[in-house]
mmCIF file of C-alpha atoms in Angstrom:
data_model
loop_
_atom_site.group_PDB
_atom_site.id
_atom_site.type_symbol
_atom_site.label_atom_id
_atom_site.label_comp_id
_atom_site.label_asym_id
_atom_site.label_seq_id
_atom_site.Cartn_x
_atom_site.Cartn_y
_atom_site.Cartn_z
ATOM 1 C CA MET I 469 -18.721 -3.638 4.819
ATOM 2 C CA ALA I 470 -17.637 -7.231 4.191
ATOM 3 C CA ILE I 471 -16.998 -8.435 0.670
ATOM 4 C CA ALA I 472 -20.260 -9.624 -0.832
ATOM 5 C CA GLY I 473 -20.793 -13.358 -0.596
ATOM 6 C CA GLN I 474 -17.953 -13.933 1.858
ATOM 7 C CA PRO I 475 -19.214 -13.816 5.470
ATOM 8 C CA GLY I 476 -16.505 -12.800 7.884
ATOM 9 C CA ALA I 477 -14.260 -11.540 5.094
ATOM 10 C CA PRO I 478 -11.844 -8.660 5.794
ATOM 11 C CA THR I 479 -13.667 -5.348 5.669
ATOM 12 C CA ARG I 480 -12.533 -2.089 4.149
ATOM 13 C CA GLU I 481 -12.640 -0.349 7.496
ATOM 14 C CA ALA I 482 -11.011 -3.067 9.607
ATOM 15 C CA THR I 483 -8.063 -3.494 7.240
ATOM 16 C CA SER I 484 -7.360 0.215 6.761
ATOM 17 C CA ARG I 485 -3.844 1.349 7.738
ATOM 18 C CA SER I 486 -1.567 4.301 6.998
ATOM 19 C CA LEU I 487 1.942 5.551 7.574
ATOM 20 C CA THR I 488 3.803 8.740 6.740
ATOM 21 C CA ILE I 489 6.757 8.872 4.351
ATOM 22 C CA ASP I 490 8.520 12.203 3.797
ATOM 23 C CA GLY I 491 5.491 14.039 5.187
ATOM 24 C CA ALA I 492 2.970 12.352 2.871
ATOM 25 C CA ARG I 493 0.292 9.930 4.074
ATOM 26 C CA LEU I 494 0.431 6.505 2.436
ATOM 27 C CA HIS I 495 -2.759 4.492 2.865
ATOM 28 C CA TYR I 496 -3.068 0.727 2.537
ATOM 29 C CA HIS I 497 -5.120 -2.288 3.608
ATOM 30 C CA GLU I 498 -3.570 -5.223 5.429
ATOM 31 C CA ALA I 499 -4.826 -8.724 6.186
ATOM 32 C CA GLY I 500 -3.362 -12.161 6.742
ATOM 33 C CA THR I 501 -0.131 -13.532 8.164
ATOM 34 C CA GLY I 502 2.615 -15.850 7.051
ATOM 35 C CA PRO I 503 6.083 -15.896 5.574
ATOM 36 C CA ASP I 504 4.909 -14.780 2.133
ATOM 37 C CA VAL I 505 4.116 -11.072 1.748
ATOM 38 C CA LEU I 506 2.063 -9.802 -1.189
ATOM 39 C CA LEU I 507 2.287 -6.101 -2.039
ATOM 40 C CA CYS I 508 -0.624 -5.327 -4.398
ATOM 41 C CA ILE I 509 -0.421 -2.115 -6.463
ATOM 42 C CA HIS I 510 -3.485 -0.923 -8.363
ATOM 43 C CA GLY I 511 -3.848 0.726 -11.765
ATOM 44 C CA GLY I 512 -3.767 4.416 -12.583
ATOM 45 C CA ALA I 513 -7.154 5.029 -14.212
ATOM 46 C CA PRO I 514 -9.609 7.591 -12.806
ATOM 47 C CA GLY I 515 -11.415 6.289 -9.744
ATOM 48 C CA ALA I 516 -8.887 3.525 -9.057
ATOM 49 C CA SER I 517 -7.750 2.581 -5.556
ATOM 50 C CA GLY I 518 -6.208 -0.368 -3.804
ATOM 51 C CA TRP I 519 -9.466 -1.594 -2.314
ATOM 52 C CA GLY I 520 -11.342 -0.882 -5.534
ATOM 53 C CA ASN I 521 -8.968 -2.993 -7.633
ATOM 54 C CA PHE I 522 -8.091 -5.800 -5.186
ATOM 55 C CA GLY I 523 -10.689 -5.671 -2.397
ATOM 56 C CA THR I 524 -12.584 -8.700 -3.708
ATOM 57 C CA ASN I 525 -9.370 -10.760 -3.614
ATOM 58 C CA LEU I 526 -8.250 -9.885 -0.108
ATOM 59 C CA ALA I 527 -10.250 -12.609 1.646
ATOM 60 C CA GLY I 528 -8.893 -15.407 -0.538
ATOM 61 C CA LEU I 529 -5.274 -14.258 -0.673
ATOM 62 C CA SER I 530 -4.994 -13.381 3.015
ATOM 63 C CA GLN I 531 -5.689 -17.000 3.979
ATOM 64 C CA HIS I 532 -2.279 -17.855 2.512
ATOM 65 C CA ALA I 533 -0.086 -14.760 2.922
ATOM 66 C CA ARG I 534 0.293 -11.375 4.544
ATOM 67 C CA VAL I 535 -1.347 -9.053 2.029
ATOM 68 C CA LEU I 536 -0.754 -5.307 1.698
ATOM 69 C CA VAL I 537 -3.081 -3.545 -0.753
ATOM 70 C CA VAL I 538 -1.743 -0.036 -1.266
ATOM 71 C CA ASP I 539 -3.192 3.195 -2.631
ATOM 72 C CA LEU I 540 -0.850 4.855 -5.108
ATOM 73 C CA PRO I 541 0.123 8.372 -4.002
ATOM 74 C CA GLY I 542 -2.635 10.692 -5.221
ATOM 75 C CA TYR I 543 -5.264 7.937 -5.202
ATOM 76 C CA GLY I 544 -7.602 6.514 -2.553
ATOM 77 C CA GLY I 545 -6.467 7.617 0.881
ATOM 78 C CA SER I 546 -2.866 8.449 -0.079
ATOM 79 C CA ASP I 547 -1.542 11.976 -0.435
ATOM 80 C CA PRO I 548 -0.159 12.986 -3.833
ATOM 81 C CA ILE I 549 3.594 13.304 -4.294
ATOM 82 C CA GLU I 550 5.693 15.143 -6.831
ATOM 83 C CA LEU I 551 6.641 12.842 -9.694
ATOM 84 C CA ARG I 552 10.323 13.583 -10.195
ATOM 85 C CA GLY I 553 12.495 11.336 -12.323
ATOM 86 C CA GLY I 554 9.713 9.633 -14.213
ATOM 87 C CA LYS I 555 6.209 8.246 -13.933
ATOM 88 C CA TYR I 556 6.963 4.981 -12.113
ATOM 89 C CA ALA I 557 10.233 5.448 -10.200
ATOM 90 C CA PRO I 558 8.829 7.802 -7.514
ATOM 91 C CA TYR I 559 6.068 5.314 -6.691
ATOM 92 C CA ALA I 560 8.567 2.434 -6.661
ATOM 93 C CA ASP I 561 10.795 4.335 -4.230
ATOM 94 C CA VAL I 562 7.863 5.068 -1.904
ATOM 95 C CA PHE I 563 6.793 1.432 -1.751
ATOM 96 C CA ALA I 564 10.347 0.221 -1.151
ATOM 97 C CA ARG I 565 10.483 2.697 1.752
ATOM 98 C CA MET I 566 7.125 1.409 2.973
ATOM 99 C CA LEU I 567 8.386 -2.171 3.183
ATOM 100 C CA GLY I 568 11.368 -0.981 5.198
ATOM 101 C CA GLU I 569 9.161 0.999 7.570
ATOM 102 C CA LEU I 570 7.062 -2.128 8.163
ATOM 103 C CA GLY I 571 10.116 -4.298 8.775
ATOM 104 C CA ILE I 572 9.467 -6.419 5.679
ATOM 105 C CA GLU I 573 12.647 -7.643 4.006
ATOM 106 C CA ARG I 574 11.158 -8.922 0.743
ATOM 107 C CA ALA I 575 7.739 -9.118 -0.907
ATOM 108 C CA THR I 576 6.086 -10.546 -3.976
ATOM 109 C CA VAL I 577 4.883 -7.454 -5.834
ATOM 110 C CA VAL I 578 1.558 -7.795 -7.653
ATOM 111 C CA GLY I 579 0.865 -4.955 -10.065
ATOM 112 C CA LEU I 580 -2.227 -4.221 -12.166
ATOM 113 C CA ALA I 581 -1.812 -1.979 -15.249
ATOM 114 C CA THR I 582 0.173 1.068 -14.028
ATOM 115 C CA GLY I 583 0.830 -0.920 -10.865
ATOM 116 C CA GLY I 584 2.622 -3.532 -12.978
ATOM 117 C CA ALA I 585 5.021 -0.930 -14.319
ATOM 118 C CA VAL I 586 5.635 0.277 -10.756
ATOM 119 C CA ALA I 587 6.325 -3.332 -9.750
ATOM 120 C CA MET I 588 8.899 -3.686 -12.538
ATOM 121 C CA ALA I 589 10.494 -0.388 -11.507
ATOM 122 C CA MET I 590 10.782 -1.750 -7.962
ATOM 123 C CA ALA I 591 12.496 -4.902 -9.240
ATOM 124 C CA LEU I 592 14.961 -2.773 -11.216
ATOM 125 C CA ARG I 593 15.599 -0.019 -8.657
ATOM 126 C CA HIS I 594 15.222 -2.011 -5.425
ATOM 127 C CA PRO I 595 15.911 -5.665 -6.261
ATOM 128 C CA GLU I 596 16.817 -6.392 -2.646
ATOM 129 C CA VAL I 597 13.148 -6.047 -1.567
ATOM 130 C CA VAL I 598 11.435 -7.869 -4.455
ATOM 131 C CA ASP I 599 11.036 -11.638 -4.184
ATOM 132 C CA ARG I 600 8.809 -12.228 -7.226
ATOM 133 C CA LEU I 601 6.671 -10.247 -9.656
ATOM 134 C CA VAL I 602 3.078 -10.822 -10.719
ATOM 135 C CA LEU I 603 2.270 -8.536 -13.648
ATOM 136 C CA VAL I 604 -1.434 -8.235 -14.456
ATOM 137 C CA SER I 605 -2.353 -6.353 -17.648
ATOM 138 C CA SER I 606 0.818 -4.391 -16.983
ATOM 139 C CA ALA I 607 1.922 -1.109 -18.465
ATOM 140 C CA GLY I 608 5.607 -0.711 -19.281
ATOM 141 C CA GLY I 609 5.860 -3.081 -22.215
ATOM 142 C CA VAL I 610 5.594 -2.627 -25.972
ATOM 143 C CA PRO I 611 2.477 -3.284 -28.093
ATOM 144 C CA LEU I 612 3.683 -5.456 -30.969
ATOM 145 C CA PHE I 613 0.654 -4.989 -33.200
ATOM 146 C CA SER I 614 -2.099 -3.216 -31.211
ATOM 147 C CA PRO I 615 -2.847 0.425 -32.108
ATOM 148 C CA THR I 616 -1.375 3.087 -29.839
ATOM 149 C CA PRO I 617 -2.992 4.706 -27.954
ATOM 150 C CA SER I 618 -5.585 2.002 -27.374
ATOM 151 C CA GLU I 619 -9.317 2.606 -26.937
ATOM 152 C CA GLY I 620 -8.956 2.381 -23.189
ATOM 153 C CA GLN I 621 -5.956 4.695 -23.062
ATOM 154 C CA ARG I 622 -7.859 7.308 -25.070
ATOM 155 C CA ALA I 623 -10.792 7.032 -22.643
ATOM 156 C CA ILE I 624 -8.484 7.523 -19.648
ATOM 157 C CA ARG I 625 -6.864 10.604 -21.187
ATOM 158 C CA SER I 626 -10.213 12.182 -22.071
ATOM 159 C CA TYR I 627 -11.903 11.548 -18.711
ATOM 160 C CA TYR I 628 -11.009 14.887 -17.133
ATOM 161 C CA ALA I 629 -10.944 16.772 -20.449
ATOM 162 C CA GLY I 630 -13.788 18.616 -22.167
ATOM 163 C CA SER I 631 -16.890 18.645 -19.984
ATOM 164 C CA GLY I 632 -14.971 16.911 -17.182
ATOM 165 C CA PRO I 633 -15.726 13.742 -15.220
ATOM 166 C CA SER I 634 -19.167 12.179 -15.466
ATOM 167 C CA ARG I 635 -20.915 8.933 -14.662
ATOM 168 C CA GLU I 636 -21.448 8.377 -18.376
ATOM 169 C CA LYS I 637 -17.708 8.636 -19.078
ATOM 170 C CA MET I 638 -16.986 6.266 -16.207
ATOM 171 C CA ARG I 639 -19.522 3.737 -17.467
ATOM 172 C CA ASP I 640 -18.016 3.896 -20.947
ATOM 173 C CA TYR I 641 -14.520 3.338 -19.578
ATOM 174 C CA LEU I 642 -15.558 0.393 -17.400
ATOM 175 C CA ARG I 643 -17.181 -1.220 -20.432
ATOM 176 C CA LEU I 644 -13.851 -0.923 -22.227
ATOM 177 C CA MET I 645 -11.961 -2.261 -19.219
ATOM 178 C CA MET I 646 -14.042 -5.419 -18.720
ATOM 179 C CA HIS I 647 -15.217 -7.969 -21.260
ATOM 180 C CA ASP I 648 -18.587 -8.830 -19.688
ATOM 181 C CA PRO I 649 -20.888 -5.776 -19.734
ATOM 182 C CA ALA I 650 -23.026 -7.322 -17.000
ATOM 183 C CA LEU I 651 -20.199 -6.586 -14.556
ATOM 184 C CA VAL I 652 -20.596 -2.841 -15.144
ATOM 185 C CA THR I 653 -23.294 -2.264 -12.554
ATOM 186 C CA ASP I 654 -24.745 1.058 -11.445
ATOM 187 C CA GLU I 655 -23.159 0.491 -8.029
ATOM 188 C CA LEU I 656 -19.699 0.012 -9.523
ATOM 189 C CA VAL I 657 -20.076 3.060 -11.771
ATOM 190 C CA GLU I 658 -21.140 5.204 -8.818
ATOM 191 C CA GLU I 659 -18.291 3.941 -6.620
ATOM 192 C CA ARG I 660 -15.616 4.610 -9.249
ATOM 193 C CA TYR I 661 -17.109 7.961 -10.261
ATOM 194 C CA ALA I 662 -17.270 9.162 -6.642
ATOM 195 C CA GLU I 663 -13.642 8.158 -6.121
ATOM 196 C CA SER I 664 -12.589 9.938 -9.313
ATOM 197 C CA VAL I 665 -13.933 13.304 -8.124
ATOM 198 C CA ALA I 666 -13.050 12.978 -4.419
ATOM 199 C CA GLY I 667 -10.195 14.973 -2.956
ATOM 200 C CA GLY I 668 -10.281 17.936 -5.345
ATOM 201 C CA GLU I 669 -7.173 18.920 -7.272
ATOM 202 C CA GLY I 670 -4.887 16.675 -5.252
ATOM 203 C CA ARG I 671 -6.747 13.556 -6.360
ATOM 204 C CA ARG I 672 -7.062 14.839 -9.891
ATOM 205 C CA ALA I 673 -3.305 15.361 -10.005
ATOM 206 C CA GLY I 674 -2.839 11.696 -9.186
ATOM 207 C CA ALA I 675 -5.242 10.555 -11.870
ATOM 208 C CA GLU I 676 -3.519 12.741 -14.448
ATOM 209 C CA SER I 677 -0.098 11.151 -13.923
ATOM 210 C CA ALA I 678 -0.459 9.948 -17.522
ATOM 211 C CA GLY I 679 0.882 13.375 -18.470
ATOM 212 C CA VAL I 680 4.257 12.568 -16.887
ATOM 213 C CA PRO I 681 6.748 10.945 -19.291
ATOM 214 C CA ALA I 682 7.134 7.236 -18.587
ATOM 215 C CA GLU I 683 10.556 5.679 -18.163
ATOM 216 C CA PRO I 684 11.545 3.270 -20.960
ATOM 217 C CA LEU I 685 11.204 0.173 -18.793
ATOM 218 C CA TRP I 686 11.004 -1.958 -21.923
ATOM 219 C CA GLN I 687 14.717 -1.347 -22.454
ATOM 220 C CA GLN I 688 15.604 -2.868 -19.058
ATOM 221 C CA LEU I 689 13.318 -5.892 -18.846
ATOM 222 C CA GLY I 690 16.239 -8.265 -19.371
ATOM 223 C CA GLU I 691 17.667 -7.046 -16.057
ATOM 224 C CA ILE I 692 14.700 -8.299 -14.011
ATOM 225 C CA ALA I 693 16.164 -11.195 -12.057
ATOM 226 C CA VAL I 694 13.182 -12.595 -10.137
ATOM 227 C CA PRO I 695 10.549 -15.182 -11.111
ATOM 228 C CA THR I 696 7.732 -13.375 -12.883
ATOM 229 C CA LEU I 697 4.145 -14.432 -13.557
ATOM 230 C CA ILE I 698 2.327 -12.532 -16.317
ATOM 231 C CA LEU I 699 -1.487 -12.640 -16.239
ATOM 232 C CA TRP I 700 -3.539 -11.178 -19.089
ATOM 233 C CA GLY I 701 -7.008 -11.172 -20.600
ATOM 234 C CA THR I 702 -7.282 -11.864 -24.323
ATOM 235 C CA GLU I 703 -9.986 -9.181 -24.673
ATOM 236 C CA ASN I 704 -7.964 -6.431 -22.995
ATOM 237 C CA ARG I 705 -8.828 -3.192 -24.809
ATOM 238 C CA VAL I 706 -6.545 -1.013 -22.677
ATOM 239 C CA GLN I 707 -3.301 -3.010 -22.783
ATOM 240 C CA GLY I 708 -3.554 -5.460 -25.692
ATOM 241 C CA PHE I 709 -2.296 -8.963 -24.955
ATOM 242 C CA ASP I 710 0.561 -8.511 -27.429
ATOM 243 C CA ASN I 711 2.137 -6.452 -24.625
ATOM 244 C CA ALA I 712 2.152 -9.660 -22.583
ATOM 245 C CA LEU I 713 4.030 -11.481 -25.336
ATOM 246 C CA TYR I 714 6.728 -8.792 -25.298
ATOM 247 C CA LEU I 715 7.124 -9.041 -21.521
ATOM 248 C CA LEU I 716 7.309 -12.834 -21.769
ATOM 249 C CA ARG I 717 10.032 -12.624 -24.390
ATOM 250 C CA GLN I 718 12.150 -10.046 -22.583
ATOM 251 C CA ILE I 719 11.956 -10.996 -18.883
ATOM 252 C CA PRO I 720 14.364 -13.923 -18.357
ATOM 253 C CA ASP I 721 12.406 -15.985 -15.799
ATOM 254 C CA ALA I 722 8.832 -15.292 -16.891
ATOM 255 C CA GLU I 723 5.742 -17.367 -17.538
ATOM 256 C CA LEU I 724 2.394 -16.327 -19.010
ATOM 257 C CA HIS I 725 -1.204 -17.315 -18.360
ATOM 258 C CA LEU I 726 -3.938 -15.941 -20.625
ATOM 259 C CA PHE I 727 -7.587 -15.674 -19.585
ATOM 260 C CA LYS I 728 -10.114 -16.057 -22.385
ATOM 261 C CA ARG I 729 -13.130 -13.721 -22.515
ATOM 262 C CA THR I 730 -11.448 -11.362 -20.032
ATOM 263 C CA GLY I 731 -10.468 -7.712 -20.223
ATOM 264 C CA LEU I 732 -7.946 -5.674 -18.230
ATOM 265 C CA TRP I 733 -9.371 -6.167 -14.729
ATOM 266 C CA VAL I 734 -8.411 -9.825 -14.278
ATOM 267 C CA PRO I 735 -8.574 -9.845 -10.427
ATOM 268 C CA TYR I 736 -12.204 -8.639 -10.564
ATOM 269 C CA GLU I 737 -13.429 -10.412 -13.686
ATOM 270 C CA ARG I 738 -11.811 -13.767 -12.906
ATOM 271 C CA GLY I 739 -11.239 -13.514 -9.155
ATOM 272 C CA PRO I 740 -11.083 -17.188 -8.061
ATOM 273 C CA GLU I 741 -8.948 -18.265 -11.036
ATOM 274 C CA PHE I 742 -6.675 -15.225 -10.607
ATOM 275 C CA GLU I 743 -6.114 -16.189 -6.971
ATOM 276 C CA ARG I 744 -5.451 -19.842 -7.859
ATOM 277 C CA GLN I 745 -2.879 -18.882 -10.478
ATOM 278 C CA LEU I 746 -1.120 -16.478 -8.113
ATOM 279 C CA LEU I 747 -1.018 -18.906 -5.178
ATOM 280 C CA ALA I 748 0.158 -21.790 -7.367
ATOM 281 C CA PHE I 749 2.972 -19.538 -8.607
ATOM 282 C CA LEU I 750 3.991 -18.799 -5.017
ATOM 283 C CA ASP I 751 4.045 -22.520 -4.245
ATOM 284 C CA ARG I 752 6.196 -23.556 -7.199
ATOM 285 C CA THR I 753 8.673 -20.687 -6.762
ATOM 286 C CA SER I 754 9.063 -20.963 -2.983
ATOM 287 C CA ALA I 755 12.507 -21.633 -1.564
ATOM 288 C CA GLY I 756 11.664 -25.188 -0.558
ATOM 289 C CA SER I 757 9.873 -26.283 -3.730
ATOM 290 C CA GLU I 758 11.221 -29.077 -5.882
ATOM 291 C CA PRO I 759 12.301 -28.155 -9.431
ATOM 292 C CA ALA I 760 9.965 -29.311 -12.193
#
């Protein structure tokens, strides 16, 4: 179906694509054309997917760029892969391979939560394919004063534990993830819950990637050599905004925009403003732009 309120917008079905890398299916959505390519990588919470995290932004962004919204391996329509060598590096390697398979030389990588850490891993491991970074509520940093694990991180880790997945657990997590409780509708809860239990053990293995040790990306942030936009909500109860301050301090060419009264899911909670900030960043960091 089309995105609500946007007649003629790209649909989930019409934008669906897939390719095979090392025998595993990698699913993604594609819309738009142009010299700029956006590779959007979603978060790693139960029930997450590319369309689920970025589907409402595809219509706006695809008017200005070629947009690829991927499903992490083990999520959405992508097959799980074995996570060797860390939590983020295997995903980064797959997406670098994906760009090559599609004949794309370089892309701006947009990562939400876990997707942000994967984006940073791509910039470190495959700098030749990364043009810019947009890190949204990203994992991979260091909380300067927030408690660890956070409320949201505890909810993610407990989702499959105990009595197992439930709509009540999903509703509780979504209320932690977003600032405005009115956004946590029955429809959204049902959609995320259904996704979290689809695909049996293969899907569950993807959602439980939190059990794999994460690489210490925070030690390498000074090596990221591309322009980086950091977007964060001040009411983020999963990745506190002090993580954003650490990323800003450590990444050489970084800038930060904070959204008041916003939680982790910036692209959903503040869709139009998120898109404006991202597109303005593309404009001012393009090859032909004048220096400020």
